[in-house]
PDB file of C-alpha atoms in Angstrom:
ATOM      1  CA  GLU K 230      60.291 -10.926 -83.113  1.00 80.00           C
ATOM      2  CA  LEU K 231      63.464 -10.301 -81.026  1.00 84.00           C
ATOM      3  CA  LYS K 232      66.369 -12.824 -82.347  1.00 91.00           C
ATOM      4  CA  VAL K 233      69.667 -13.120 -80.895  1.00 94.00           C
ATOM      5  CA  GLU K 234      72.640 -14.586 -82.779  1.00 94.00           C
ATOM      6  CA  GLN K 235      75.746 -15.455 -81.298  1.00 95.00           C
ATOM      7  CA  ASN K 236      79.000 -16.537 -83.279  1.00 95.00           C
ATOM      8  CA  PRO K 237      81.394 -18.438 -83.069  1.00 95.00           C
ATOM      9  CA  LEU K 238      79.282 -21.348 -81.743  1.00 94.00           C
ATOM     10  CA  PHE K 239      82.182 -23.049 -81.038  1.00 95.00           C
ATOM     11  CA  LEU K 240      85.870 -21.784 -80.424  1.00 93.00           C
ATOM     12  CA  SER K 241      89.097 -23.709 -79.793  1.00 94.00           C
ATOM     13  CA  MET K 242      91.927 -21.339 -78.659  1.00 91.00           C
ATOM     14  CA  GLN K 243      95.203 -21.978 -77.401  1.00 93.00           C
ATOM     15  CA  GLU K 244      96.155 -20.568 -73.728  1.00 95.00           C
ATOM     16  CA  GLY K 245      97.778 -16.860 -74.083  1.00 95.00           C
ATOM     17  CA  LYS K 246      95.516 -15.934 -77.019  1.00 95.00           C
ATOM     18  CA  ASN K 247      92.886 -13.468 -77.332  1.00 96.00           C
ATOM     19  CA  TYR K 248      89.600 -13.573 -79.071  1.00 94.00           C
ATOM     20  CA  THR K 249      86.292 -12.240 -79.307  1.00 96.00           C
ATOM     21  CA  ILE K 250      82.508 -13.581 -79.263  1.00 97.00           C
ATOM     22  CA  TYR K 251      79.912 -11.602 -80.885  1.00 98.00           C
ATOM     23  CA  CYS K 252      76.296 -11.190 -80.253  1.00 97.00           C
ATOM     24  CA  ASN K 253      73.934  -9.505 -82.705  1.00 96.00           C
ATOM     25  CA  TYR K 254      70.180  -8.712 -82.122  1.00 95.00           C
ATOM     26  CA  SER K 255      67.604  -7.945 -84.150  1.00 93.00           C
ATOM     27  CA  THR K 256      65.675  -5.059 -82.671  1.00 87.00           C
ATOM     28  CA  THR K 257      66.061  -2.412 -80.226  1.00 85.00           C
ATOM     29  CA  SER K 258      67.059  -3.193 -76.646  1.00 84.00           C
ATOM     30  CA  ASP K 259      68.818  -1.231 -73.872  1.00 80.00           C
ATOM     31  CA  ARG K 260      70.054  -4.021 -71.724  1.00 89.00           C
ATOM     32  CA  LEU K 261      72.187  -6.929 -72.213  1.00 94.00           C
ATOM     33  CA  TYR K 262      73.459  -9.792 -70.251  1.00 95.00           C
ATOM     34  CA  TRP K 263      76.213 -12.312 -70.324  1.00 97.00           C
ATOM     35  CA  TYR K 264      76.289 -15.629 -68.783  1.00 97.00           C
ATOM     36  CA  ARG K 265      78.667 -18.305 -68.513  1.00 97.00           C
ATOM     37  CA  GLN K 266      77.809 -22.039 -67.771  1.00 96.00           C
ATOM     38  CA  ASP K 267      80.511 -24.830 -66.962  1.00 94.00           C
ATOM     39  CA  PRO K 268      79.533 -28.345 -67.809  1.00 89.00           C
ATOM     40  CA  GLY K 269      76.894 -30.032 -65.784  1.00 85.00           C
ATOM     41  CA  LYS K 270      76.011 -26.737 -63.953  1.00 88.00           C
ATOM     42  CA  SER K 271      73.900 -23.825 -64.152  1.00 89.00           C
ATOM     43  CA  LEU K 272      74.081 -20.286 -65.533  1.00 95.00           C
ATOM     44  CA  GLU K 273      76.234 -17.713 -63.491  1.00 95.00           C
ATOM     45  CA  SER K 274      75.516 -13.923 -64.313  1.00 94.00           C
ATOM     46  CA  LEU K 275      79.109 -12.357 -65.685  1.00 96.00           C
ATOM     47  CA  PHE K 276      78.038  -8.929 -67.052  1.00 95.00           C
ATOM     48  CA  VAL K 277      74.972  -6.479 -67.233  1.00 94.00           C
ATOM     49  CA  LEU K 278      75.170  -3.742 -69.663  1.00 94.00           C
ATOM     50  CA  LEU K 279      72.758  -1.137 -69.189  1.00 89.00           C
ATOM     51  CA  SER K 280      73.514   1.572 -72.246  1.00 83.00           C
ATOM     52  CA  ASN K 281      74.888   2.067 -75.244  1.00 84.00           C
ATOM     53  CA  GLY K 282      78.876   2.209 -75.022  1.00 85.00           C
ATOM     54  CA  ALA K 283      78.652   0.484 -71.945  1.00 89.00           C
ATOM     55  CA  VAL K 284      82.003  -1.422 -71.050  1.00 93.00           C
ATOM     56  CA  LYS K 285      82.418  -3.978 -68.027  1.00 95.00           C
ATOM     57  CA  GLN K 286      85.736  -5.735 -67.145  1.00 96.00           C
ATOM     58  CA  GLU K 287      86.137  -8.852 -65.039  1.00 95.00           C
ATOM     59  CA  GLY K 288      89.762 -10.483 -65.067  1.00 95.00           C
ATOM     60  CA  ARG K 289      90.383 -11.782 -68.538  1.00 96.00           C
ATOM     61  CA  LEU K 290      86.662 -10.761 -69.826  1.00 97.00           C
ATOM     62  CA  MET K 291      85.651  -7.582 -71.074  1.00 98.00           C
ATOM     63  CA  ALA K 292      82.034  -7.075 -72.439  1.00 98.00           C
ATOM     64  CA  SER K 293      80.938  -4.159 -74.423  1.00 96.00           C
ATOM     65  CA  LEU K 294      77.661  -3.211 -75.788  1.00 95.00           C
ATOM     66  CA  ASP K 295      76.745  -0.622 -78.929  1.00 93.00           C
ATOM     67  CA  THR K 296      72.911  -0.241 -79.059  1.00 91.00           C
ATOM     68  CA  LYS K 297      73.001   1.388 -82.566  1.00 92.00           C
ATOM     69  CA  ALA K 298      74.757  -1.482 -84.136  1.00 93.00           C
ATOM     70  CA  ARG K 299      72.613  -4.087 -82.063  1.00 94.00           C
ATOM     71  CA  LEU K 300      75.798  -5.772 -81.250  1.00 95.00           C
ATOM     72  CA  SER K 301      77.530  -6.805 -78.054  1.00 97.00           C
ATOM     73  CA  THR K 302      81.368  -8.433 -77.701  1.00 97.00           C
ATOM     74  CA  LEU K 303      82.767 -10.551 -75.147  1.00 98.00           C
ATOM     75  CA  HIS K 304      86.389 -10.082 -75.312  1.00 97.00           C
ATOM     76  CA  ILE K 305      89.064 -13.014 -73.662  1.00 96.00           C
ATOM     77  CA  THR K 306      92.484 -11.674 -73.214  1.00 96.00           C
ATOM     78  CA  ALA K 307      95.288 -13.893 -72.834  1.00 94.00           C
ATOM     79  CA  ALA K 308      93.094 -17.121 -72.375  1.00 93.00           C
ATOM     80  CA  VAL K 309      93.581 -19.691 -69.696  1.00 94.00           C
ATOM     81  CA  HIS K 310      92.070 -22.961 -69.404  1.00 94.00           C
ATOM     82  CA  ASP K 311      89.675 -22.097 -66.317  1.00 94.00           C
ATOM     83  CA  LEU K 312      87.689 -20.052 -68.759  1.00 96.00           C
ATOM     84  CA  SER K 313      86.485 -23.095 -70.811  1.00 96.00           C
ATOM     85  CA  ALA K 314      82.637 -23.057 -70.630  1.00 96.00           C
ATOM     86  CA  THR K 315      79.752 -21.847 -72.637  1.00 96.00           C
ATOM     87  CA  TYR K 316      79.043 -18.442 -72.782  1.00 97.00           C
ATOM     88  CA  PHE K 317      75.245 -16.869 -73.486  1.00 97.00           C
ATOM     89  CA  CYS K 318      74.264 -13.398 -74.002  1.00 97.00           C
ATOM     90  CA  ALA K 319      70.735 -12.608 -73.368  1.00 96.00           C
ATOM     91  CA  VAL K 320      68.874  -9.622 -74.699  1.00 94.00           C
ATOM     92  CA  ASP K 321      66.214  -7.780 -72.440  1.00 90.00           C
ATOM     93  CA  ARG K 322      62.955  -7.630 -74.404  1.00 87.00           C
ATOM     94  CA  GLY K 323      61.748  -4.537 -72.882  1.00 80.00           C
ATOM     95  CA  GLY K 324      58.481  -3.416 -71.808  1.00 75.00           C
ATOM     96  CA  ALA K 325      57.790  -3.705 -67.950  1.00 72.00           C
ATOM     97  CA  THR K 326      58.950  -7.364 -67.581  1.00 78.00           C
ATOM     98  CA  ASN K 327      62.826  -8.412 -67.571  1.00 82.00           C
ATOM     99  CA  LYS K 328      62.090 -11.401 -70.088  1.00 90.00           C
ATOM    100  CA  LEU K 329      65.287 -12.336 -71.887  1.00 93.00           C
ATOM    101  CA  ILE K 330      66.035 -13.941 -75.188  1.00 93.00           C
ATOM    102  CA  PHE K 331      68.980 -15.807 -75.107  1.00 94.00           C
ATOM    103  CA  GLY K 332      71.554 -16.706 -78.001  1.00 94.00           C
ATOM    104  CA  THR K 333      72.395 -20.161 -78.571  1.00 93.00           C
ATOM    105  CA  GLY K 334      75.764 -19.989 -76.771  1.00 94.00           C
ATOM    106  CA  THR K 335      79.537 -20.353 -77.786  1.00 95.00           C
ATOM    107  CA  LEU K 336      81.295 -23.384 -76.458  1.00 95.00           C
ATOM    108  CA  LEU K 337      85.116 -22.175 -75.748  1.00 96.00           C
ATOM    109  CA  ALA K 338      87.455 -24.379 -75.013  1.00 96.00           C
ATOM    110  CA  VAL K 339      91.055 -23.465 -74.213  1.00 95.00           C
ATOM    111  CA  GLN K 340      93.722 -25.808 -74.884  1.00 92.00           C
ATOM    112  CA  PRO K 341      96.907 -25.806 -72.920  1.00 85.00           C
TER     113      PRO K 341
ATOM    114  CA  ASP W 235      74.192 -14.308 -52.007  1.00 68.00           C
ATOM    115  CA  VAL W 236      71.076 -15.491 -54.252  1.00 65.00           C
ATOM    116  CA  LYS W 237      70.066 -19.036 -53.801  1.00 90.00           C
ATOM    117  CA  VAL W 238      67.543 -20.671 -56.107  1.00 95.00           C
ATOM    118  CA  THR W 239      66.979 -24.552 -55.613  1.00 95.00           C
ATOM    119  CA  GLN W 240      65.353 -26.655 -57.578  1.00 96.00           C
ATOM    120  CA  SER W 241      63.608 -30.088 -56.141  1.00 91.00           C
ATOM    121  CA  SER W 242      65.650 -32.800 -58.210  1.00 92.00           C
ATOM    122  CA  ARG W 243      68.776 -32.771 -60.176  1.00 93.00           C
ATOM    123  CA  TYR W 244      67.887 -35.716 -62.139  1.00 96.00           C
ATOM    124  CA  LEU W 245      64.347 -36.926 -62.814  1.00 97.00           C
ATOM    125  CA  VAL W 246      63.184 -40.139 -64.870  1.00 97.00           C
ATOM    126  CA  LYS W 247      59.647 -40.446 -65.977  1.00 97.00           C
ATOM    127  CA  ARG W 248      57.269 -42.428 -68.107  1.00 97.00           C
ATOM    128  CA  THR W 249      55.234 -41.302 -70.869  1.00 98.00           C
ATOM    129  CA  GLY W 250      51.768 -40.074 -69.480  1.00 97.00           C
ATOM    130  CA  GLU W 251      52.870 -39.245 -66.283  1.00 97.00           C
ATOM    131  CA  LYS W 252      52.080 -36.081 -64.524  1.00 97.00           C
ATOM    132  CA  VAL W 253      55.574 -34.479 -63.543  1.00 97.00           C
ATOM    133  CA  PHE W 254      56.182 -31.635 -61.042  1.00 97.00           C
ATOM    134  CA  LEU W 255      59.432 -29.471 -60.985  1.00 98.00           C
ATOM    135  CA  GLU W 256      59.514 -27.100 -58.012  1.00 97.00           C
ATOM    136  CA  CYS W 257      61.376 -24.158 -57.752  1.00 97.00           C
ATOM    137  CA  VAL W 258      62.572 -22.031 -54.456  1.00 97.00           C
ATOM    138  CA  GLN W 259      64.317 -18.841 -54.160  1.00 96.00           C
ATOM    139  CA  ASP W 260      65.461 -17.231 -50.748  1.00 94.00           C
ATOM    140  CA  MET W 261      66.142 -13.614 -52.109  1.00 90.00           C
ATOM    141  CA  ASP W 262      62.385 -12.442 -51.992  1.00 92.00           C
ATOM    142  CA  HIS W 263      62.181 -11.734 -55.829  1.00 92.00           C
ATOM    143  CA  GLU W 264      59.019 -10.837 -57.452  1.00 92.00           C
ATOM    144  CA  ASN W 265      59.939 -12.472 -60.837  1.00 93.00           C
ATOM    145  CA  MET W 266      60.219 -16.293 -61.515  1.00 96.00           C
ATOM    146  CA  PHE W 267      61.053 -18.008 -64.628  1.00 97.00           C
ATOM    147  CA  TRP W 268      60.765 -21.630 -66.119  1.00 98.00           C
ATOM    148  CA  TYR W 269      63.435 -22.401 -69.143  1.00 97.00           C
ATOM    149  CA  ARG W 270      64.442 -25.304 -70.771  1.00 97.00           C
ATOM    150  CA  GLN W 271      67.564 -25.865 -72.514  1.00 95.00           C
ATOM    151  CA  ASP W 272      68.555 -27.830 -75.600  1.00 93.00           C
ATOM    152  CA  PRO W 273      71.594 -28.475 -77.596  1.00 87.00           C
ATOM    153  CA  GLY W 274      71.914 -26.099 -80.079  1.00 84.00           C
ATOM    154  CA  LEU W 275      68.717 -24.182 -79.036  1.00 88.00           C
ATOM    155  CA  GLY W 276      69.886 -22.230 -76.067  1.00 88.00           C
ATOM    156  CA  LEU W 277      67.643 -21.465 -73.071  1.00 94.00           C
ATOM    157  CA  ARG W 278      63.728 -21.028 -74.281  1.00 95.00           C
ATOM    158  CA  LEU W 279      61.404 -19.463 -71.931  1.00 96.00           C
ATOM    159  CA  ILE W 280      58.395 -21.707 -70.888  1.00 97.00           C
ATOM    160  CA  TYR W 281      56.739 -19.631 -68.430  1.00 97.00           C
ATOM    161  CA  PHE W 282      57.110 -16.640 -66.161  1.00 95.00           C
ATOM    162  CA  SER W 283      55.517 -15.315 -63.132  1.00 95.00           C
ATOM    163  CA  TYR W 284      55.831 -11.507 -61.769  1.00 92.00           C
ATOM    164  CA  ASP W 285      53.808 -12.006 -58.627  1.00 91.00           C
ATOM    165  CA  VAL W 286      51.950 -14.563 -56.653  1.00 92.00           C
ATOM    166  CA  LYS W 287      49.412 -16.314 -58.501  1.00 89.00           C
ATOM    167  CA  MET W 288      50.105 -14.081 -61.795  1.00 91.00           C
ATOM    168  CA  LYS W 289      51.656 -16.015 -64.697  1.00 93.00           C
ATOM    169  CA  GLU W 290      52.360 -15.216 -68.298  1.00 93.00           C
ATOM    170  CA  LYS W 291      53.166 -17.583 -71.006  1.00 95.00           C
ATOM    171  CA  GLY W 292      56.456 -17.454 -72.487  1.00 94.00           C
ATOM    172  CA  ASP W 293      57.799 -18.873 -76.003  1.00 93.00           C
ATOM    173  CA  ILE W 294      57.019 -22.623 -75.551  1.00 96.00           C
ATOM    174  CA  PRO W 295      54.178 -23.146 -73.248  1.00 97.00           C
ATOM    175  CA  GLU W 296      52.360 -25.757 -74.920  1.00 96.00           C
ATOM    176  CA  GLY W 297      52.192 -28.975 -72.684  1.00 96.00           C
ATOM    177  CA  TYR W 298      53.152 -27.058 -69.383  1.00 98.00           C
ATOM    178  CA  SER W 299      51.540 -25.431 -66.740  1.00 97.00           C
ATOM    179  CA  VAL W 300      52.692 -23.378 -63.658  1.00 97.00           C
ATOM    180  CA  SER W 301      51.814 -22.533 -60.371  1.00 97.00           C
ATOM    181  CA  ARG W 302      52.836 -19.630 -57.960  1.00 96.00           C
ATOM    182  CA  GLU W 303      51.115 -20.038 -54.667  1.00 95.00           C
ATOM    183  CA  LYS W 304      53.936 -18.492 -52.437  1.00 96.00           C
ATOM    184  CA  LYS W 305      56.459 -15.688 -53.588  1.00 95.00           C
ATOM    185  CA  GLU W 306      59.319 -17.966 -52.891  1.00 96.00           C
ATOM    186  CA  ARG W 307      58.010 -21.211 -54.921  1.00 97.00           C
ATOM    187  CA  PHE W 308      57.135 -21.466 -58.470  1.00 97.00           C
ATOM    188  CA  SER W 309      56.146 -25.080 -59.938  1.00 97.00           C
ATOM    189  CA  LEU W 310      56.213 -26.294 -63.420  1.00 98.00           C
ATOM    190  CA  ILE W 311      53.971 -29.154 -64.141  1.00 98.00           C
ATOM    191  CA  LEU W 312      54.077 -31.343 -67.003  1.00 97.00           C
ATOM    192  CA  GLU W 313      50.300 -32.554 -67.301  1.00 94.00           C
ATOM    193  CA  SER W 314      50.868 -35.671 -69.069  1.00 97.00           C
ATOM    194  CA  ALA W 315      54.886 -36.183 -70.156  1.00 97.00           C
ATOM    195  CA  SER W 316      56.099 -36.975 -73.300  1.00 97.00           C
ATOM    196  CA  THR W 317      59.363 -37.951 -74.845  1.00 97.00           C
ATOM    197  CA  ASN W 318      59.856 -34.703 -76.437  1.00 97.00           C
ATOM    198  CA  GLN W 319      59.845 -32.878 -73.076  1.00 98.00           C
ATOM    199  CA  THR W 320      63.191 -34.521 -72.207  1.00 98.00           C
ATOM    200  CA  SER W 321      65.362 -31.794 -71.543  1.00 97.00           C
ATOM    201  CA  MET W 322      67.278 -29.655 -68.876  1.00 96.00           C
ATOM    202  CA  TYR W 323      64.803 -27.414 -67.050  1.00 97.00           C
ATOM    203  CA  LEU W 324      66.229 -24.475 -65.322  1.00 97.00           C
ATOM    204  CA  CYS W 325      64.688 -22.094 -62.986  1.00 97.00           C
ATOM    205  CA  ALA W 326      65.224 -18.334 -62.454  1.00 96.00           C
ATOM    206  CA  SER W 327      64.495 -15.408 -60.387  1.00 95.00           C
ATOM    207  CA  SER W 328      64.946 -11.963 -60.448  1.00 92.00           C
ATOM    208  CA  LEU W 329      64.111  -8.400 -58.946  1.00 88.00           C
ATOM    209  CA  ARG W 330      61.593  -6.240 -60.886  1.00 82.00           C
ATOM    210  CA  ARG W 331      63.310  -4.669 -63.796  1.00 75.00           C
ATOM    211  CA  LEU W 332      63.464  -1.137 -62.317  1.00 73.00           C
ATOM    212  CA  LYS W 333      65.565  -2.888 -59.297  1.00 69.00           C
ATOM    213  CA  GLY W 334      67.914  -4.283 -61.620  1.00 74.00           C
ATOM    214  CA  GLY W 335      66.517  -7.302 -63.171  1.00 82.00           C
ATOM    215  CA  THR W 336      69.454  -9.780 -63.283  1.00 90.00           C
ATOM    216  CA  GLN W 337      68.250 -13.417 -63.426  1.00 93.00           C
ATOM    217  CA  TYR W 338      69.664 -15.945 -60.913  1.00 94.00           C
ATOM    218  CA  PHE W 339      69.678 -19.523 -61.982  1.00 96.00           C
ATOM    219  CA  GLY W 340      68.914 -22.714 -60.286  1.00 95.00           C
ATOM    220  CA  PRO W 341      71.047 -25.803 -60.708  1.00 94.00           C
ATOM    221  CA  GLY W 342      68.863 -27.441 -63.050  1.00 95.00           C
ATOM    222  CA  THR W 343      66.844 -30.548 -63.284  1.00 96.00           C
ATOM    223  CA  ARG W 344      67.680 -33.006 -66.288  1.00 96.00           C
ATOM    224  CA  LEU W 345      64.609 -34.792 -67.009  1.00 97.00           C
ATOM    225  CA  THR W 346      64.041 -37.956 -69.080  1.00 98.00           C
ATOM    226  CA  VAL W 347      60.937 -39.189 -70.178  1.00 98.00           C
ATOM    227  CA  LEU W 348      60.856 -42.697 -71.639  1.00 97.00           C
TER     228      LEU W 348
END
């Protein structure tokens, strides 16, 4: 059974600092997504990582995938308040469909 | 841009009522999904549809059913609402996996069952 674990669950950081959110999953998968959710809003797609070693960057966020270690990271560089949100990773279950298993989310609070 | 809309943002129902949640997407996506989101549990898949009239149970289908009569519309039905179905319900749609597969989400319906 595929399980997805994110850590930390809550992250309070100061503006200008760097940090990393980790997403571990339990069985083989070749596709992983990162989503952002602002309070009271829906999920917005950030990145899709399709192969081992994939790296995607958008602004201050960079996501990577290591399929051998079953690990994805979301790195935040020089955090700003606008990045405060909940971040979810989601792992493709494989097969013909694209059903996903979501992590429990990381609530990021960037303090001025 | 992909647009996924849900019929209500907030809904309050009484125990035992039949509840319909509607979702519409405008991008001709084959796949549609219903999730519920609860604090500390992330998103859990209730039902999935990969084509008109085709559906599969997700991880927590008990107490729910779905209907997909048209490609753009996917309905979630709570046959007899219970208080433990109080939650945020999110609909999503996507192309088939081979064409990309990123799921796009609607704004959500916050359902309270009294």
